[in-house]
Coordinates of C-alpha atoms and ligand atoms in Angstrom, one line a residue:
M1 CA -0.1 0.2 -0.5
N2 CA 1.5 3.1 -1.0
K3 CA 1.9 6.0 1.9
V4 CA 1.8 9.5 0.6
I5 CA 3.9 11.8 3.3
A6 CA 3.9 14.8 2.3
F7 CA 5.8 18.5 4.0
A8 CA 4.5 22.3 3.4
G9 CA 5.4 26.2 4.7
K10 CA 7.2 28.7 4.2
G11 CA 10.4 29.1 2.1
G12 CA 13.1 29.0 3.8
V13 CA 12.4 26.8 7.0
G14 CA 13.4 23.2 6.4
K15 CA 11.4 21.8 4.6
T16 CA 13.7 20.2 2.3
T17 CA 16.0 19.2 4.8
V18 CA 13.0 17.5 6.7
A19 CA 12.4 15.5 3.3
A20 CA 15.5 14.0 3.0
L21 CA 15.5 13.3 6.7
V22 CA 12.2 11.1 6.3
V23 CA 13.6 9.2 2.9
R24 CA 16.9 8.8 5.0
Y25 CA 14.9 7.3 8.1
L26 CA 12.9 5.0 5.8
A27 CA 16.1 3.7 3.9
A28 CA 18.1 2.7 6.5
R29 CA 14.5 0.9 8.3
G30 CA 14.6 -0.9 5.0
K31 CA 10.7 0.9 4.1
T32 CA 11.2 1.0 0.7
P33 CA 10.9 1.1 -2.4
I34 CA 10.6 5.1 -1.4
L35 CA 10.0 8.0 -3.8
A36 CA 11.1 11.1 -3.4
V37 CA 9.0 13.9 -4.9
D38 CA 10.3 17.7 -5.3
A39 CA 7.7 19.9 -5.4
D40 CA 9.1 22.8 -4.7
P41 CA 9.9 24.7 -8.0
N42 CA 12.7 26.2 -5.5
S43 CA 13.6 23.8 -4.2
N44 CA 17.0 21.2 -4.7
L45 CA 15.8 17.9 -2.7
G46 CA 18.0 16.1 -5.1
E47 CA 20.6 18.1 -4.4
T48 CA 20.1 17.3 -0.2
M49 CA 20.5 13.7 -1.4
G50 CA 24.5 14.2 -3.4
L51 CA 22.2 14.0 -6.8
D52 CA 22.3 15.1 -10.1
V53 CA 18.9 16.2 -11.6
P54 CA 18.9 15.8 -15.7
T55 CA 15.9 16.7 -17.1
T56 CA 12.6 17.8 -14.4
I57 CA 8.9 17.2 -15.6
G58 CA 8.3 21.1 -16.3
E59 CA 11.3 20.2 -18.8
I60 CA 9.6 17.7 -20.6
R61 CA 6.7 19.4 -20.4
E62 CA 8.1 23.0 -22.1
T63 CA 10.3 19.8 -25.0
Y64 CA 6.0 19.2 -25.8
M65 CA 4.7 21.9 -26.0
K66 CA 7.1 23.6 -28.4
N67 CA 7.3 20.7 -30.7
P68 CA 4.0 18.5 -30.4
Q69 CA 4.9 17.3 -33.6
G70 CA 7.8 15.8 -33.0
V71 CA 7.0 12.2 -31.8
P72 CA 9.2 9.5 -33.4
S73 CA 7.3 7.7 -36.0
G74 CA 5.3 4.5 -34.2
M75 CA 5.2 6.3 -31.1
D76 CA 1.9 8.3 -30.4
K77 CA 2.2 11.1 -28.1
V78 CA 1.0 9.1 -24.8
N79 CA 3.1 6.8 -25.1
Y80 CA 5.8 9.5 -26.6
L81 CA 5.6 11.7 -23.0
Q82 CA 5.9 8.0 -20.6
T83 CA 9.7 7.5 -22.2
L84 CA 10.7 10.7 -22.0
I85 CA 9.0 10.6 -17.7
E86 CA 10.9 7.5 -17.1
Q87 CA 14.0 8.9 -18.1
A88 CA 13.6 11.6 -16.3
L89 CA 13.0 9.5 -12.7
I90 CA 16.5 9.1 -11.3
E91 CA 17.2 5.4 -9.3
R92 CA 19.2 4.4 -6.3
P93 CA 19.8 1.3 -5.1
A94 CA 17.1 2.8 -1.8
F95 CA 14.7 5.5 -3.5
D96 CA 13.9 7.0 -6.9
L97 CA 13.5 11.2 -7.5
L98 CA 11.2 12.9 -9.7
V99 CA 11.8 16.6 -10.5
M100 CA 8.7 18.2 -11.4
G101 CA 10.2 21.8 -12.0
R102 CA 8.4 24.7 -13.1
Q103 CA 4.4 24.7 -13.1
E104 CA 3.1 26.2 -16.8
G105 CA 4.2 29.1 -18.8
Q106 CA 1.0 30.1 -21.1
G107 CA -1.0 28.3 -23.4
C108 CA -2.9 25.2 -22.3
Y109 CA -1.2 22.6 -20.9
C110 CA -4.4 21.0 -19.9
M111 CA -3.3 17.4 -22.3
V112 CA -0.2 17.0 -22.1
N113 CA -0.6 18.3 -17.7
N114 CA -3.6 15.9 -18.2
I115 CA -1.3 12.5 -19.6
L116 CA 1.9 13.8 -17.2
N117 CA -0.3 13.6 -13.6
S118 CA -1.8 10.1 -14.8
F119 CA 1.5 8.8 -14.9
T120 CA 2.9 10.6 -12.2
D121 CA 0.1 8.9 -10.1
K122 CA 0.4 5.6 -11.4
L123 CA 4.2 5.2 -10.6
T124 CA 2.8 6.5 -6.8
S125 CA 1.7 3.2 -6.9
H126 CA 5.2 0.9 -6.9
Y127 CA 6.3 2.1 -4.1
A128 CA 5.6 2.0 -0.1
Y129 CA 6.4 5.5 0.6
T130 CA 6.3 8.6 -1.2
V131 CA 7.8 11.3 -0.2
V132 CA 6.6 15.0 -1.6
D133 CA 8.7 18.4 -0.5
N134 CA 5.8 20.7 -2.1
E135 CA 6.2 24.4 -1.8
A136 CA 3.5 26.2 0.5
G137 CA 0.7 26.7 -2.3
M138 CA 0.8 22.8 -2.6
E139 CA 0.0 23.2 -6.3
H140 CA 1.8 19.4 -7.0
L141 CA -0.5 17.8 -4.7
S142 CA -3.6 19.3 -5.6
R143 CA -3.3 17.8 -9.0
R144 CA -3.1 14.4 -8.6
T145 CA -6.1 13.0 -9.5
S146 CA -6.3 10.4 -5.6
G147 CA -5.2 13.4 -3.7
K148 CA -4.9 11.3 -0.6
V149 CA -2.4 12.7 1.8
D150 CA -1.4 10.2 4.3
M151 CA 0.5 12.2 6.5
L152 CA 1.2 16.3 6.3
F153 CA 3.9 18.2 8.3
L154 CA 3.3 21.3 8.5
V155 CA 7.0 23.0 9.2
T156 CA 7.6 26.1 10.7
D157 CA 11.1 27.6 12.0
Y158 CA 10.7 29.1 15.7
S159 CA 9.0 32.0 14.8
L160 CA 5.3 33.6 14.5
R161 CA 5.9 34.2 11.5
G162 CA 6.7 31.0 10.6
L163 CA 3.6 29.8 12.1
R164 CA 0.9 31.5 10.7
A165 CA 2.5 31.0 7.4
V166 CA 1.3 27.3 9.3
R167 CA -2.1 28.8 9.8
R168 CA -2.7 30.2 6.6
I169 CA -1.4 26.8 5.0
N170 CA -3.8 24.8 7.1
Q171 CA -6.8 27.3 6.6
M172 CA -6.3 26.7 2.4
I173 CA -6.2 22.9 2.8
P174 CA -10.2 22.7 3.3
G175 CA -10.5 24.5 -0.2
L176 CA -7.5 21.8 -2.4
K177 CA -9.7 19.4 -2.3
L178 CA -7.9 16.5 -0.7
D179 CA -8.0 13.9 1.3
I180 CA -5.7 14.0 4.3
K181 CA -5.6 11.6 7.1
N182 CA -2.5 13.4 9.6
I183 CA -1.2 16.4 9.8
G184 CA 1.4 17.0 12.3
I185 CA 3.8 20.3 12.7
I186 CA 7.5 20.6 12.7
V187 CA 9.2 22.9 14.1
T188 CA 13.3 23.6 12.3
R189 CA 15.8 25.6 14.8
G190 CA 13.3 25.3 17.8
P191 CA 14.7 24.2 22.1
Q192 CA 13.0 21.2 23.3
Q193 CA 11.1 23.4 25.6
L194 CA 8.7 25.7 23.5
S195 CA 7.5 29.3 24.7
D196 CA 4.4 29.8 25.9
A197 CA 3.6 32.7 23.6
F198 CA 4.4 29.8 20.3
L199 CA 2.9 27.2 21.7
A200 CA 0.1 29.6 22.5
E201 CA -0.6 30.1 18.8
V202 CA 0.4 26.3 18.1
A203 CA -3.0 25.9 20.5
E204 CA -5.4 29.0 18.0
I205 CA -4.2 27.3 14.8
G206 CA -5.8 23.4 16.6
L207 CA -2.9 20.7 14.8
P208 CA 0.2 18.8 17.5
V209 CA 3.9 20.1 17.4
A210 CA 5.0 16.0 16.0
G211 CA 8.4 17.2 17.0
V212 CA 11.4 20.2 17.6
V213 CA 14.4 19.4 15.4
P214 CA 16.6 21.0 17.5
H215 CA 20.2 24.2 15.3
D216 CA 22.7 20.5 14.0
P217 CA 25.3 21.6 13.0
A218 CA 26.4 18.7 11.0
L219 CA 23.6 19.8 9.1
L220 CA 25.3 22.9 7.6
E221 CA 28.6 21.3 8.1
F222 CA 27.2 18.8 5.4
D223 CA 25.3 22.1 2.5
M224 CA 29.2 23.4 2.6
E225 CA 31.0 20.2 2.1
R226 CA 28.1 19.6 -0.3
R227 CA 27.3 16.4 1.3
S228 CA 24.4 13.7 0.6
L229 CA 22.0 14.5 4.3
L230 CA 21.3 10.3 3.6
D231 CA 25.4 10.1 4.9
L232 CA 24.8 11.5 8.3
P233 CA 25.2 10.3 11.2
E234 CA 23.1 8.1 13.5
N235 CA 23.8 10.8 16.0
A236 CA 23.0 14.4 14.3
L237 CA 20.4 15.8 16.6
S238 CA 18.0 16.9 13.5
V239 CA 19.0 12.5 12.5
Q240 CA 17.5 11.5 15.9
A241 CA 15.3 14.5 15.6
I242 CA 13.2 12.5 12.3
E243 CA 13.4 9.6 14.3
R244 CA 11.5 10.0 17.4
I245 CA 9.0 12.3 14.8
M246 CA 9.0 9.2 12.6
G247 CA 8.0 6.6 15.7
E248 CA 4.9 7.8 16.7
Y249 CA 3.8 9.6 12.6
C250 CA 5.1 7.4 9.9
P251 CA 2.1 6.1 8.7
K252 CA 2.4 2.2 8.3
Ligands
ADP301 N1 17.3 22.2 12.0 C1 18.5 22.5 11.9 N2 19.9 23.3 12.0 C2 20.7 24.0 11.1 N3 20.4 24.4 9.6 C3 19.1 23.3 9.0 C4 18.6 23.2 10.3 N4 17.0 23.2 9.4 C5 17.1 23.5 8.5 N5 18.5 24.2 8.2 C6 19.7 24.5 7.1 O1 18.4 26.4 6.0 C7 18.8 26.1 5.5 C8 17.2 26.4 4.1 O2 16.4 24.7 4.7 P1 15.8 24.0 3.7 O3 15.2 22.7 3.7 O4 16.2 23.9 2.0 O5 14.5 25.6 3.5 P2 13.5 25.5 2.7 O6 13.2 23.9 2.3 O7 12.1 25.1 4.0 O8 13.5 26.2 2.0 C9 19.6 25.0 5.2 O9 20.9 25.5 4.3 C10 19.4 24.0 6.0 O10 20.8 22.9 6.2
MG302 MG1 12.7 23.4 -0.8

C-alpha cells in the first residue's frame, strides 16, 4: 500500500532538509521502495541527497509543447511522454527521485498535464512510500488525481511568522480537495521546551506539534561540503529528532 508523506511551509524553514531526512529514515529501515518527489520549483531536494537532476517534468512538458509534431514515428504522444518521464526518473537502490520543475507558462497545457499527472499517479502506486517536498501552495498535491496524503507535516521555524504561514496553509487545505489523513507541525531550529507564546499560537491553529528538530551544526557542515544528507550519522541531532517524530507519525 503506498503511503504519501508530504511537507509544506514557507521558504527557508527547513522543509527540504526534513524531507531528505525522512527519506533517510525510511531507507535505513528498509521501508522501501521510496519515491521522493521534489514539487517545489525553488527547491533542491535532489541536491541535498547528492544527486544531479538531468531533467524535470516541467522541462519534458516544455520540450513537448514546443514541438508537438516531434513524436517519433511509430509512437503515439502518450507513449512518447511516458518514455520521457521514465528518463526523468532518477533511480537509486534505496529510492527514486522525480523532480517536477517549473509550473507551466502560457498556452493550454491541459492535455499534456493530464497525461503527465496520470503517469506520476500511476508511478506512485509502485512504491511503499512517497515523500513529497512541496511549495507553500501545494499545487502539486492538489493536482494529483487521488489527492490522498497519509501524513502532512507543516514545517515552521521557531517564529510566530513561520507559524502564521502554517496557519494560512492549514486554512487553505479544505479548498484543495485533498484527502489528508493526519497533519502535524514540525518546528525546526527550536528548543526542546517551546515558549508559552509559541504554544498559545499553536493551540489556536489546533494542530499537534509532531516534534522539534533542533539546530544541528552537522546540517551546515554537510551543506558546505555538498555532502548528501543521507550520509548523516545516526547520532546527528536532526537525525535523532526525525527518528522520534517518525516513530510516532510514520504512516504504517
Ligand atoms: N535544524 C536545522 N539546523 C541547522 N540548519 C538547518 C536546520 N534545518 C534547516 N537548516 C538549514 O536551513 C537552510 C534552509 O533549509 P531548507 O531545508 O532548504 O528550507 P526550505 O526547503 O524550507 O526552503 C539550509 O541551509 C539548511 O541546511
Ligand atoms: Mg526547499
